[in-house]
XYZ file of N, CA and C in Angstrom:
396
model
N 293.956 32.693 87.491
C 293.717 33.924 88.209
C 292.901 34.900 87.363
N 293.116 34.873 86.047
C 292.392 35.770 85.147
C 290.908 35.440 85.109
N 290.566 34.138 85.181
C 289.162 33.740 85.181
C 288.468 34.200 86.471
N 289.171 34.150 87.580
C 288.607 34.590 88.848
C 288.281 36.082 88.797
N 289.203 36.890 88.252
C 288.965 38.332 88.149
C 287.780 38.620 87.231
N 287.697 37.881 86.121
C 286.572 38.065 85.198
C 285.246 37.722 85.889
N 285.237 36.610 86.621
C 284.030 36.183 87.323
C 283.636 37.207 88.389
N 284.613 37.727 89.135
C 284.348 38.730 90.157
C 283.808 40.018 89.527
N 284.393 40.443 88.415
C 283.920 41.633 87.706
C 282.499 41.424 87.191
N 282.201 40.223 86.700
C 280.864 39.896 86.217
C 279.842 39.968 87.352
N 280.164 39.419 88.513
C 279.259 39.460 89.657
C 278.996 40.895 90.112
N 280.027 41.704 90.172
C 279.858 43.098 90.583
C 278.990 43.839 89.579
N 279.202 43.613 88.299
C 278.409 44.269 87.260
C 276.951 43.856 87.345
N 276.691 42.566 87.505
C 275.310 42.091 87.618
C 274.619 42.658 88.851
N 275.354 42.788 89.938
C 274.789 43.346 91.155
C 274.414 44.814 90.961
N 275.171 45.546 90.188
C 274.851 46.951 89.917
C 273.674 47.079 88.951
N 273.593 46.183 87.971
C 272.517 46.244 86.976
C 271.193 45.797 87.579
N 271.218 44.738 88.370
C 270.008 44.184 88.973
C 270.067 44.356 90.484
N 269.632 45.521 91.001
C 269.684 45.723 92.452
C 268.745 44.760 93.171
N 269.034 44.524 94.440
C 268.234 43.584 95.222
C 266.851 44.154 95.497
N 265.865 43.285 95.460
C 264.493 43.646 95.802
C 264.335 43.420 97.296
N 263.707 44.369 97.995
C 263.651 44.249 99.459
C 262.578 43.288 99.937
N 261.371 43.347 99.387
C 260.283 42.491 99.861
C 259.830 41.580 98.747
N 259.924 40.289 99.000
C 259.557 39.340 97.966
C 259.215 38.008 98.597
N 258.181 37.369 98.040
C 257.853 36.036 98.528
C 258.832 35.006 97.971
N 259.699 35.418 97.033
C 260.684 34.490 96.481
C 261.895 34.365 97.389
N 262.341 35.478 97.994
C 263.500 35.392 98.884
C 263.107 35.401 100.365
N 261.819 35.622 100.645
C 261.277 35.555 102.003
C 261.969 36.520 102.962
N 262.312 37.706 102.462
C 262.897 38.754 103.295
C 261.946 39.937 103.281
N 261.559 40.380 104.452
C 260.585 41.452 104.563
C 261.076 42.514 105.523
N 260.704 43.742 105.251
C 260.929 44.848 106.179
C 259.637 45.074 106.949
N 259.735 45.763 108.059
C 258.549 46.044 108.873
C 257.503 46.754 108.011
N 256.273 46.219 108.020
C 255.175 46.807 107.262
C 254.974 46.232 105.874
N 255.921 45.449 105.370
C 255.752 44.832 104.051
C 254.634 43.805 104.096
N 253.869 43.715 103.026
C 252.792 42.734 102.939
C 253.375 41.340 102.765
N 252.892 40.393 103.580
C 253.313 38.995 103.478
C 252.102 38.206 102.977
N 252.241 37.517 101.844
C 251.068 36.873 101.241
C 250.503 35.719 102.069
N 249.177 35.702 102.154
C 248.451 34.588 102.764
C 247.516 34.049 101.692
N 247.721 32.804 101.301
C 246.902 32.181 100.255
C 246.032 31.094 100.863
N 244.796 31.033 100.404
C 243.910 29.928 100.779
C 244.237 28.756 99.869
N 244.123 27.546 100.384
C 244.453 26.385 99.574
C 243.258 25.445 99.455
N 243.137 24.521 100.375
C 242.121 23.477 100.239
C 241.378 23.261 101.548
N 240.247 22.580 101.453
C 239.496 22.090 102.610
C 239.133 20.640 102.328
N 238.896 19.893 103.377
C 238.487 18.506 103.182
C 238.367 17.781 104.499
N 237.791 16.572 104.476
C 237.632 15.809 105.714
C 238.974 15.295 106.232
N 239.171 15.440 107.523
C 240.434 15.064 108.151
C 240.729 13.572 108.006
N 239.685 12.741 108.027
C 239.904 11.289 107.953
C 240.124 10.783 106.533
N 240.027 11.661 105.538
C 240.276 11.274 104.151
C 241.026 12.399 103.441
N 242.342 12.500 103.651
C 243.104 13.624 103.100
C 243.171 13.657 101.568
N 242.807 12.578 100.904
C 242.802 12.603 99.437
C 241.531 13.249 98.885
N 240.521 13.443 99.732
C 239.293 14.121 99.320
C 239.424 15.604 99.676
N 239.729 16.417 98.685
C 239.911 17.846 98.944
C 239.046 18.671 98.007
N 238.748 19.865 98.467
C 237.938 20.808 97.697
C 238.623 22.168 97.723
N 238.261 23.005 96.798
C 238.800 24.354 96.809
C 238.289 25.074 98.052
N 239.120 25.930 98.594
C 238.802 26.631 99.845
C 237.464 27.349 99.761
N 237.215 28.015 98.649
C 235.982 28.800 98.530
C 234.778 27.977 98.063
N 234.896 26.642 98.043
C 233.704 25.802 97.863
C 232.803 25.917 99.099
N 233.430 26.198 100.247
C 232.649 26.542 101.442
C 232.400 28.049 101.388
N 231.309 28.508 101.956
C 230.918 29.916 101.789
C 231.675 30.905 102.683
N 233.009 30.809 102.683
C 233.816 31.787 103.401
C 233.725 33.139 102.698
N 233.989 34.207 103.422
C 234.109 35.515 102.787
C 235.274 35.453 101.804
N 235.069 35.991 100.639
C 236.128 35.924 99.625
C 236.275 37.265 98.921
N 237.414 37.474 98.276
C 237.605 38.723 97.539
C 236.606 38.826 96.386
N 236.398 40.035 95.895
C 235.495 40.220 94.753
C 235.935 39.377 93.563
N 237.243 39.313 93.359
C 237.781 38.484 92.280
C 238.752 37.470 92.882
N 238.387 36.207 92.841
C 239.260 35.144 93.340
C 240.264 34.822 92.237
N 241.540 35.031 92.551
C 242.599 34.858 91.550
C 243.445 33.649 91.931
N 243.432 32.605 91.095
C 244.290 31.450 91.384
C 245.759 31.824 91.206
N 246.609 31.314 92.098
C 248.048 31.563 92.018
C 248.647 30.644 90.957
N 249.599 31.166 90.205
C 250.323 30.291 89.281
C 251.115 29.305 90.123
N 250.916 28.047 89.840
C 251.507 27.014 90.687
C 252.750 26.415 90.041
N 253.647 25.980 90.888
C 254.818 25.254 90.420
C 254.419 23.806 90.147
N 255.294 23.072 89.507
C 255.008 21.662 89.230
C 254.779 20.892 90.532
N 255.566 21.190 91.552
C 255.414 20.512 92.842
C 254.062 20.796 93.479
N 253.585 22.036 93.354
C 252.281 22.387 93.920
C 251.158 21.680 93.173
N 251.293 21.576 91.862
C 250.288 20.869 91.066
C 250.256 19.396 91.448
N 251.427 18.770 91.547
C 251.491 17.346 91.908
C 251.004 17.103 93.334
N 251.156 18.094 94.190
C 250.697 17.982 95.582
C 249.187 18.185 95.706
N 248.546 18.690 94.662
C 247.103 18.917 94.696
C 246.719 20.281 95.242
N 247.678 21.191 95.338
C 247.381 22.529 95.851
C 246.534 23.312 94.859
N 245.686 24.181 95.404
C 244.850 25.088 94.594
C 244.863 26.453 95.265
N 245.999 27.103 95.239
C 246.195 28.346 95.974
C 245.470 29.518 95.323
N 244.796 30.320 96.157
C 244.105 31.517 95.694
C 244.344 32.655 96.678
N 244.020 33.850 96.247
C 244.165 35.019 97.112
C 243.094 35.022 98.200
N 243.309 35.822 99.223
C 242.357 35.943 100.328
C 242.099 37.421 100.625
N 241.173 37.672 101.513
C 240.886 39.033 101.960
C 241.882 39.529 103.009
N 242.653 38.621 103.584
C 243.556 38.990 104.670
C 244.678 39.892 104.156
N 244.909 40.985 104.879
C 246.005 41.891 104.577
C 246.939 41.868 105.771
N 247.984 41.054 105.681
C 248.895 40.848 106.804
C 250.246 41.452 106.485
N 250.674 42.377 107.327
C 251.956 43.041 107.132
C 252.962 42.525 108.145
N 254.209 42.454 107.726
C 255.290 41.915 108.540
C 255.465 42.742 109.818
N 255.432 42.040 110.954
C 255.613 42.616 112.294
C 254.613 43.726 112.602
N 253.392 43.562 112.098
C 252.317 44.522 112.354
C 251.209 43.773 113.089
N 251.082 44.033 114.397
C 250.081 43.342 115.208
C 248.672 43.815 114.838
N 247.742 42.859 114.798
C 246.344 43.180 114.526
C 245.503 42.533 115.619
N 244.543 43.282 116.135
C 243.677 42.785 117.198
C 242.249 43.198 116.873
N 241.324 42.237 116.952
C 239.893 42.499 116.809
C 239.533 43.296 115.557
N 239.995 42.840 114.404
C 239.630 43.506 113.159
C 238.646 42.637 112.396
N 237.621 43.255 111.863
C 236.583 42.560 111.119
C 237.058 42.329 109.686
N 237.000 41.095 109.245
C 237.413 40.770 107.881
C 236.294 41.078 106.895
N 235.097 40.675 107.245
C 233.951 40.942 106.380
C 232.671 40.719 107.179
N 231.584 41.155 106.624
C 230.279 40.888 107.209
C 229.486 40.120 106.170
N 228.944 38.970 106.565
C 228.210 38.142 105.618
C 227.032 37.495 106.329
N 225.863 37.672 105.782
C 224.680 36.992 106.304
C 224.546 35.679 105.536
N 224.631 34.577 106.272
C 224.600 33.261 105.635
C 223.173 32.856 105.290
N 223.048 32.259 104.109
C 221.764 31.701 103.673
C 221.635 30.299 104.276
N 220.421 29.753 104.338
C 220.237 28.421 104.942
C 221.106 27.334 104.300
N 221.274 27.358 102.970
C 222.098 26.321 102.334
C 223.584 26.502 102.669
N 224.023 27.727 102.915
C 225.413 27.963 103.304
C 225.649 27.475 104.735
N 224.668 27.684 105.596
C 224.764 27.175 106.968
C 224.844 25.654 106.949
N 224.050 25.031 106.083
C 224.064 23.566 105.943
C 225.442 23.073 105.505
N 226.096 23.795 104.585
C 227.448 23.416 104.136
C 228.441 23.467 105.288
N 228.370 24.527 106.092
C 229.288 24.631 107.230
C 229.011 23.548 108.267
N 227.753 23.253 108.535
C 227.403 22.196 109.497
C 227.924 20.847 109.007
N 227.754 20.560 107.715
C 228.253 19.298 107.145
C 229.777 19.228 107.248
N 230.457 20.348 107.008
C 231.921 20.371 107.100
C 232.381 20.139 108.542
N 231.679 20.728 109.496
C 232.035 20.537 110.909
C 231.790 19.093 111.322
N 230.656 18.519 110.920
C 230.342 17.127 111.262
C 231.313 16.142 110.631
N 231.858 16.496 109.454
C 232.823 15.615 108.778
C 234.256 15.926 109.185
N 234.437 16.755 110.222
C 235.778 17.125 110.712
C 236.660 17.679 109.598
N 236.140 18.640 108.859
C 236.919 19.259 107.800
C 238.088 20.050 108.391
N 239.179 20.029 107.692
C 240.320 20.881 107.999
C 240.442 21.874 106.851
N 241.167 22.930 107.066
C 241.467 23.839 105.974
C 242.958 24.076 105.959
N 243.471 24.456 104.804
C 244.895 24.705 104.685
C 245.110 26.036 103.974
N 245.988 26.830 104.570
C 246.406 28.092 103.977
C 247.926 28.115 103.956
N 248.475 29.002 103.172
C 249.919 29.189 103.130
C 250.238 30.636 103.452
N 251.074 30.846 104.454
C 251.534 32.172 104.838
C 253.003 32.244 104.468
N 253.303 33.026 103.429
C 254.673 33.117 102.925
C 255.229 31.724 102.613
N 254.444 30.928 101.935
C 254.796 29.561 101.526
C 254.940 28.573 102.683
N 254.490 28.943 103.887
C 254.485 28.018 105.016
C 253.073 27.523 105.231
N 252.840 26.205 105.236
C 251.477 25.703 105.389
C 250.950 25.931 106.800
N 249.668 26.311 106.858
C 248.978 26.472 108.144
C 247.854 25.458 108.194
């Protein structure tokens, strides 16, 4: 019984010292308006899923500084290459007809997109660690 009381006292003390964080991609709990991370991952031909490229190898609009996410061992073994995106998505905040960026494509960038479409490329993103 004494060990139970000690353990209960320890839990209460830790809870007071380390208060809960409200919005976090680690516990996946968000309040209305909290930012929910959307990461770009990979692109590649649908008929050959082992052939993958970084998302921004195609000329998508990208942030000024593309920051790779620190990956877990499982993400590394899975071949993920997660990076930040321009998307600013808040929990339970509807968005309609918003412009992400304006980009005039050069002829070689158009050629890359045409080749990706002809090769049936897919893309993968993660929204709060859920693959899209």
